[in-house]
Backbone as JSON Lines, residues from 0, in Angstrom:
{"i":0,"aa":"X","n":[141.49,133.38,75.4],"ca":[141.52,133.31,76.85],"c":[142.2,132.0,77.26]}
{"i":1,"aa":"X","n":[142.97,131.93,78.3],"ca":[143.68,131.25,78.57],"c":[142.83,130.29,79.78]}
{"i":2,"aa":"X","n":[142.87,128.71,80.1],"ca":[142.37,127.93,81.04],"c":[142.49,128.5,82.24]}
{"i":3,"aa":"X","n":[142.04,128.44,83.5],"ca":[142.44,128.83,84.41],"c":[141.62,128.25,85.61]}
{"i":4,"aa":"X","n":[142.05,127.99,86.89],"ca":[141.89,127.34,88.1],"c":[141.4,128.29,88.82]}
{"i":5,"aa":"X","n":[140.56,127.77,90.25],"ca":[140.06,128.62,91.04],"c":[139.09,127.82,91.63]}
{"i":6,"aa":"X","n":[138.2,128.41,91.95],"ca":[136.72,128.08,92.97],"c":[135.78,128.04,92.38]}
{"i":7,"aa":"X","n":[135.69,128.67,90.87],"ca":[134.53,128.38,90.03],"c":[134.23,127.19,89.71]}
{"i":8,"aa":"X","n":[132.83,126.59,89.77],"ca":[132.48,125.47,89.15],"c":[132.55,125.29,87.94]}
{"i":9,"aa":"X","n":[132.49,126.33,87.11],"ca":[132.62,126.74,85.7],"c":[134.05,127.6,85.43]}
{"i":10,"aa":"X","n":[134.91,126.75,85.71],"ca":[136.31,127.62,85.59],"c":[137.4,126.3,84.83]}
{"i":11,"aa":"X","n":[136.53,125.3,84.77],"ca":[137.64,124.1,84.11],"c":[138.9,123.14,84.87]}
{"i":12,"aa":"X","n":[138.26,123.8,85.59],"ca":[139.89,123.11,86.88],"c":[139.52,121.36,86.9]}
{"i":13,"aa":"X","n":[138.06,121.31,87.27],"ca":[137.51,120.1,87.74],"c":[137.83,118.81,86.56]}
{"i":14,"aa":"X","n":[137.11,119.59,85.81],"ca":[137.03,118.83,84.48],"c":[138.64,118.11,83.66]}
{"i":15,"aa":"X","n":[139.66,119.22,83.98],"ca":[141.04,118.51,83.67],"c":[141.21,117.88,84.43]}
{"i":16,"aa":"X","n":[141.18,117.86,86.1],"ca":[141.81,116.88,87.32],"c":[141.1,115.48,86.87]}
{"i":17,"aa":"X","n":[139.99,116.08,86.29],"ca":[139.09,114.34,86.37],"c":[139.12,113.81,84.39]}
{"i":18,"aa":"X","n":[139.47,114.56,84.1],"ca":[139.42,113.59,82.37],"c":[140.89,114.45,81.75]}
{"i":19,"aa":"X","n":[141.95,115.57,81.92],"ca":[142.74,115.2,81.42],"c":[142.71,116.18,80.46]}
{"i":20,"aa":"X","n":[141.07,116.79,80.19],"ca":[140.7,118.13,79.15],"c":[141.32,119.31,79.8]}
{"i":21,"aa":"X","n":[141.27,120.15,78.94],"ca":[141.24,121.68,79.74],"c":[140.73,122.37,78.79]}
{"i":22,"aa":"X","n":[139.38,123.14,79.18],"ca":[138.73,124.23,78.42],"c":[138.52,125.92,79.12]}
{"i":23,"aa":"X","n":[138.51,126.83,78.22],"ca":[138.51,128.3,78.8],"c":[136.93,128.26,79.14]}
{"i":24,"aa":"X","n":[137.21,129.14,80.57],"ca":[135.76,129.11,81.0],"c":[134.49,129.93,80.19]}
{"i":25,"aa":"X","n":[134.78,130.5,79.65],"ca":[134.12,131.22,78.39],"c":[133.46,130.26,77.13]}
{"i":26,"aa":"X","n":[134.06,129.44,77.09],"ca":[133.44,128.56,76.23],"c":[132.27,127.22,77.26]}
{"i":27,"aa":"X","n":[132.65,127.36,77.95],"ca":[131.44,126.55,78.87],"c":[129.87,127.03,78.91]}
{"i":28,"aa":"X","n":[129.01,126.59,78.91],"ca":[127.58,126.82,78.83],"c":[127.23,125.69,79.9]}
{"i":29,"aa":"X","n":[126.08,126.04,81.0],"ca":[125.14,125.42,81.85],"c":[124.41,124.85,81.0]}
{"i":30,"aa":"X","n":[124.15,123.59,80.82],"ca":[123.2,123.17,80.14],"c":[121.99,122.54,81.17]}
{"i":31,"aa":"X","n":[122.35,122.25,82.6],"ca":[121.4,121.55,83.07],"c":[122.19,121.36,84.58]}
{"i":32,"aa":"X","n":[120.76,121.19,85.64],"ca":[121.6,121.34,87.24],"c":[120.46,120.03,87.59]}
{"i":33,"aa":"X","n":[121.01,119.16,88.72],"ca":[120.08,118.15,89.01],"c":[120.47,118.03,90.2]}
{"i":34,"aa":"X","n":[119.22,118.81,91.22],"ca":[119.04,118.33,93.06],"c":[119.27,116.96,92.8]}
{"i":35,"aa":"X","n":[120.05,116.6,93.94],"ca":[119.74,115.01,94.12],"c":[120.01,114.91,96.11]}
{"i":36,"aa":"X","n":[118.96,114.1,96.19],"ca":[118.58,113.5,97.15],"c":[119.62,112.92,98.11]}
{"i":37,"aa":"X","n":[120.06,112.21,97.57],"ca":[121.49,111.67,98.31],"c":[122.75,110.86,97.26]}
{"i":38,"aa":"X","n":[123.53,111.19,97.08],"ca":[124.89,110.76,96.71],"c":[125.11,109.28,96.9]}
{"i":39,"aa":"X","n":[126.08,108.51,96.09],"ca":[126.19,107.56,96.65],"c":[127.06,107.12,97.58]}
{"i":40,"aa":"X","n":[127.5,108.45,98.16],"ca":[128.9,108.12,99.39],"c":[128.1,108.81,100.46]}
{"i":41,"aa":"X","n":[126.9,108.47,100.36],"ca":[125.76,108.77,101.16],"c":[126.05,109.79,102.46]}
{"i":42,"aa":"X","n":[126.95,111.35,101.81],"ca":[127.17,111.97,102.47],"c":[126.2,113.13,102.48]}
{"i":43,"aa":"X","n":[124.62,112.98,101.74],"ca":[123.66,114.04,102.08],"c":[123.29,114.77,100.49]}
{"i":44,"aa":"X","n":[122.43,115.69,100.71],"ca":[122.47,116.1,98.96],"c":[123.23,117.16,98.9]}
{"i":45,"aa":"X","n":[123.19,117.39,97.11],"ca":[124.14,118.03,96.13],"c":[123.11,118.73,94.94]}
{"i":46,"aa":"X","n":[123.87,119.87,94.56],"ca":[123.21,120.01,92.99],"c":[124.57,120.02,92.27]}
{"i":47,"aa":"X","n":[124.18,119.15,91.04],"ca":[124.93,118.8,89.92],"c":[124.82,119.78,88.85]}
{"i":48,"aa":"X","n":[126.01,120.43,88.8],"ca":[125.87,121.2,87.65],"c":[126.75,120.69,86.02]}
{"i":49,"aa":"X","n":[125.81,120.63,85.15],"ca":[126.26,120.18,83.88],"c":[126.68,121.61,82.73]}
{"i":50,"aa":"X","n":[127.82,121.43,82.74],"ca":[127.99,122.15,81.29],"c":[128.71,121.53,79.98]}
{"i":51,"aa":"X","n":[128.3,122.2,78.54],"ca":[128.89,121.5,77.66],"c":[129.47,122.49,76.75]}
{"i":52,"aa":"X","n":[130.61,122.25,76.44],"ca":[131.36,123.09,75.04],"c":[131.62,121.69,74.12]}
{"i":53,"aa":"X","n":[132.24,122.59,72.86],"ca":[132.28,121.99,71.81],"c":[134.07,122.56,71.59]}
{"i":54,"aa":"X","n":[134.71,123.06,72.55],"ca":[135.63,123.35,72.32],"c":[136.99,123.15,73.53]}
{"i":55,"aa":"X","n":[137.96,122.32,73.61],"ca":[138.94,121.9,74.11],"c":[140.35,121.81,73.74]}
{"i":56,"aa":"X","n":[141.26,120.94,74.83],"ca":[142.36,120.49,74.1],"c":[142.41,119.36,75.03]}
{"i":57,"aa":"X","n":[143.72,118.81,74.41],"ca":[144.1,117.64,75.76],"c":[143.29,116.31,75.08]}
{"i":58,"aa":"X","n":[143.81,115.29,76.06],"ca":[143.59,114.09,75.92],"c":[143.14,113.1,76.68]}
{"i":59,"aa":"X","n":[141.51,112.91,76.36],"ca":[140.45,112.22,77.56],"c":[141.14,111.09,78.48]}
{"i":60,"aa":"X","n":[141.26,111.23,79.2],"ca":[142.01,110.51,80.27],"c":[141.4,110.11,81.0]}
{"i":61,"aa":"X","n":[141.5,108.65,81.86],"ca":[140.55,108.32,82.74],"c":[141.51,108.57,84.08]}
{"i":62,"aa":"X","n":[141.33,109.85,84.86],"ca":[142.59,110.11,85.71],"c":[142.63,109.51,87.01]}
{"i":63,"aa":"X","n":[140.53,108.71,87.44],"ca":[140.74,108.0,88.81],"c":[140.0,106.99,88.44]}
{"i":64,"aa":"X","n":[140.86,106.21,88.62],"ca":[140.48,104.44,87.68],"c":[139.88,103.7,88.74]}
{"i":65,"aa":"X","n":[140.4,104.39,90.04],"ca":[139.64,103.91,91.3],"c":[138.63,104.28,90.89]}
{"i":66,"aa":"X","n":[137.94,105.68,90.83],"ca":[136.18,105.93,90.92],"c":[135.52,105.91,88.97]}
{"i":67,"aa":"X","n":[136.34,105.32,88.25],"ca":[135.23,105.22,86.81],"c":[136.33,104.23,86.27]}
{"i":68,"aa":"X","n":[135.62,103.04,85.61],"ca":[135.83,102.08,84.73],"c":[136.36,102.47,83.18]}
{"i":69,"aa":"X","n":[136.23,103.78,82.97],"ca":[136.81,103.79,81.66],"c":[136.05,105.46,80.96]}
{"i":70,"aa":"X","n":[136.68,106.3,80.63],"ca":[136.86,107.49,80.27],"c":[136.89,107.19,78.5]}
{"i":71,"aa":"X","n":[135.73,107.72,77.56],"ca":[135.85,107.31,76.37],"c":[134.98,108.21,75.63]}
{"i":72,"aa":"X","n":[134.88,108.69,74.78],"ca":[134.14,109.3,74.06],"c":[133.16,108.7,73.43]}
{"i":73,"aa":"X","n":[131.54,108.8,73.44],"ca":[130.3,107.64,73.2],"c":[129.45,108.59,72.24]}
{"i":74,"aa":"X","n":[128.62,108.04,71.42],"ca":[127.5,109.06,70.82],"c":[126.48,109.16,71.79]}
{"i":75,"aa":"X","n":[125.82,110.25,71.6],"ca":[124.51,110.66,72.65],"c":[123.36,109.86,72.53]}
{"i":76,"aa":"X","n":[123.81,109.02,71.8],"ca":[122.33,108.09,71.48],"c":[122.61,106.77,71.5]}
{"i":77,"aa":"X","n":[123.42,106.58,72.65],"ca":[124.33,105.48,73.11],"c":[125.44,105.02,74.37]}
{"i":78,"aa":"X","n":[124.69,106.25,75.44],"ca":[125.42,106.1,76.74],"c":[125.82,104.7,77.33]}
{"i":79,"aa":"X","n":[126.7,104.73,78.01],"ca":[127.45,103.77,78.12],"c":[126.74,103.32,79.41]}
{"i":80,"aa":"X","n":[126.73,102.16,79.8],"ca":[125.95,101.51,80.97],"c":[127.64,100.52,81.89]}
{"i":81,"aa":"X","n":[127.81,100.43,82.92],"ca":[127.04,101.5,83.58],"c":[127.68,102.71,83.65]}
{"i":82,"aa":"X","n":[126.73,103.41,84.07],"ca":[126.8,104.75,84.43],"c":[126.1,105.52,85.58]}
{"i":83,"aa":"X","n":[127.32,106.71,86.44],"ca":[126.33,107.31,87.56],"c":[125.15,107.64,86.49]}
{"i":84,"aa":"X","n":[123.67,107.38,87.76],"ca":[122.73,107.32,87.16],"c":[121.67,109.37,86.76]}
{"i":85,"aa":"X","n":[122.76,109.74,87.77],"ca":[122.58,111.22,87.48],"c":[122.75,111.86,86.3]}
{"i":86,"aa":"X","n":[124.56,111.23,86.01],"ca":[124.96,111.98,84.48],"c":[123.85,111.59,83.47]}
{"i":87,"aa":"X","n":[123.73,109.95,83.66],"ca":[122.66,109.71,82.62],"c":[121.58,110.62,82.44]}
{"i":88,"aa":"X","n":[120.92,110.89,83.65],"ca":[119.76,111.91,83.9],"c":[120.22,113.01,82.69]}
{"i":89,"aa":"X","n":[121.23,113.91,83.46],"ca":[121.52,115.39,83.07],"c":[121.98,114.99,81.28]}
{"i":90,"aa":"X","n":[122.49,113.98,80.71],"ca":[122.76,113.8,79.69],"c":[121.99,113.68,78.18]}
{"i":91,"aa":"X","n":[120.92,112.59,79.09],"ca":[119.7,112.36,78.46],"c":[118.98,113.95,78.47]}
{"i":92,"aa":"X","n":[118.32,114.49,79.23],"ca":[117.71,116.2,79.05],"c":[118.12,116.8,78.56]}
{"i":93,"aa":"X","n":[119.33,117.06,78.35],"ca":[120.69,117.69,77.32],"c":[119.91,117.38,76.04]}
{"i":94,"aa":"X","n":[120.51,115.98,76.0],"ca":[120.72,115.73,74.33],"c":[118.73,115.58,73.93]}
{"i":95,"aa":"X","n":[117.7,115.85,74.89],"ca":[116.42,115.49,74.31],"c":[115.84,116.55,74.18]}
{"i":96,"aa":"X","n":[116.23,117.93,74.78],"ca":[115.87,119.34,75.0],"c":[114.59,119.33,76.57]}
{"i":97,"aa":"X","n":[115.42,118.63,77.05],"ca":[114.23,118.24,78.33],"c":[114.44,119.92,79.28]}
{"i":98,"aa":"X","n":[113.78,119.86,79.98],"ca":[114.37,121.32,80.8],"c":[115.54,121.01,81.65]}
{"i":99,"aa":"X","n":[116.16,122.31,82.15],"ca":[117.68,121.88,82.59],"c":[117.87,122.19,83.75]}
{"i":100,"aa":"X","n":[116.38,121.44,84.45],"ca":[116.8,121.29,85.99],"c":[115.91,120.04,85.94]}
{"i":101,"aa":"X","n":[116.02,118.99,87.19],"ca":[115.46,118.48,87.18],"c":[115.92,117.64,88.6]}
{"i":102,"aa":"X","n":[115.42,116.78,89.16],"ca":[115.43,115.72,90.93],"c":[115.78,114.58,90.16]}
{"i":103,"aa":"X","n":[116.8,114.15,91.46],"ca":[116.67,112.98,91.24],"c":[117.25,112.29,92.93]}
{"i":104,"aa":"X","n":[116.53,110.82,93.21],"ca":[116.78,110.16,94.62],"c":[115.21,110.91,95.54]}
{"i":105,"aa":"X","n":[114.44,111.98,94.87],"ca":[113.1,112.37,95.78],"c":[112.21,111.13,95.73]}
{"i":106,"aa":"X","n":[111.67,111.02,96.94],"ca":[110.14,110.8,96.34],"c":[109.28,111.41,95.79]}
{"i":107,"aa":"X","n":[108.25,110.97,95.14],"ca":[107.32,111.51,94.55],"c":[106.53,112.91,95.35]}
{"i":108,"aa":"X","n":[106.56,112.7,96.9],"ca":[105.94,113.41,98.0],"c":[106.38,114.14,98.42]}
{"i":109,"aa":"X","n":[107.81,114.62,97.91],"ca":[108.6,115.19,98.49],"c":[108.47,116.39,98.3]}
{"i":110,"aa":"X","n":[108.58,117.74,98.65],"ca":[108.75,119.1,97.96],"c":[109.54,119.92,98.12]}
């Protein structure tokens, strides 16, 4: 299957504009979605959807140097600081088998 663009969140478009990869949407898996409270361009909330393959091409690129310090490949037991504190979230549950939803920016009171 060939890469391909569109409106899917899970279609790979995103993921090349922003690192430079391109993967077939077929090989993508949801691993984990995280409500969050508010963004930090404090334009209101979002759910974050995480997926992971083990299968690509292309060459990790850091494509907006304005919004990330550096695009690099890290072991999972060694995230890079700093970091949005979400990915960390969705990354860490990933790699710990935590469940694959989870809040983040609520209060405790919140429901």
């Amino acid at each position: 299957m060939e890469p391909v663009a569109g409106d899917n969140p899970a279609d790979g478009s995103r993921l090349e504009e922003e690192t430079g990869l391109l993967v077939c949407p077929a090989d993508l898996v949801l691993v984990h979605a995280i409500h969050v409270e508010q963004g930090f361009d404090q334009a209101g909330q979002f759910v974050l959807f995480v997926f992971a393959t083990d299968t690509w091409t292309g060459e990790l690129t850091n494509t907006e140097p304005d919004k990330h310090l550096a695009a690099q490949w890290v072991s999972g037991d060694r995230l890079p600081e700093p970091a949005f504190p979400t990915a960390t979230q969705a990354l860490v549950a990933y790699r710990d088998g935590s469940p694959s939803f989870s809040r983040y920016g609520w209060s405790a009171t919140t429901a």
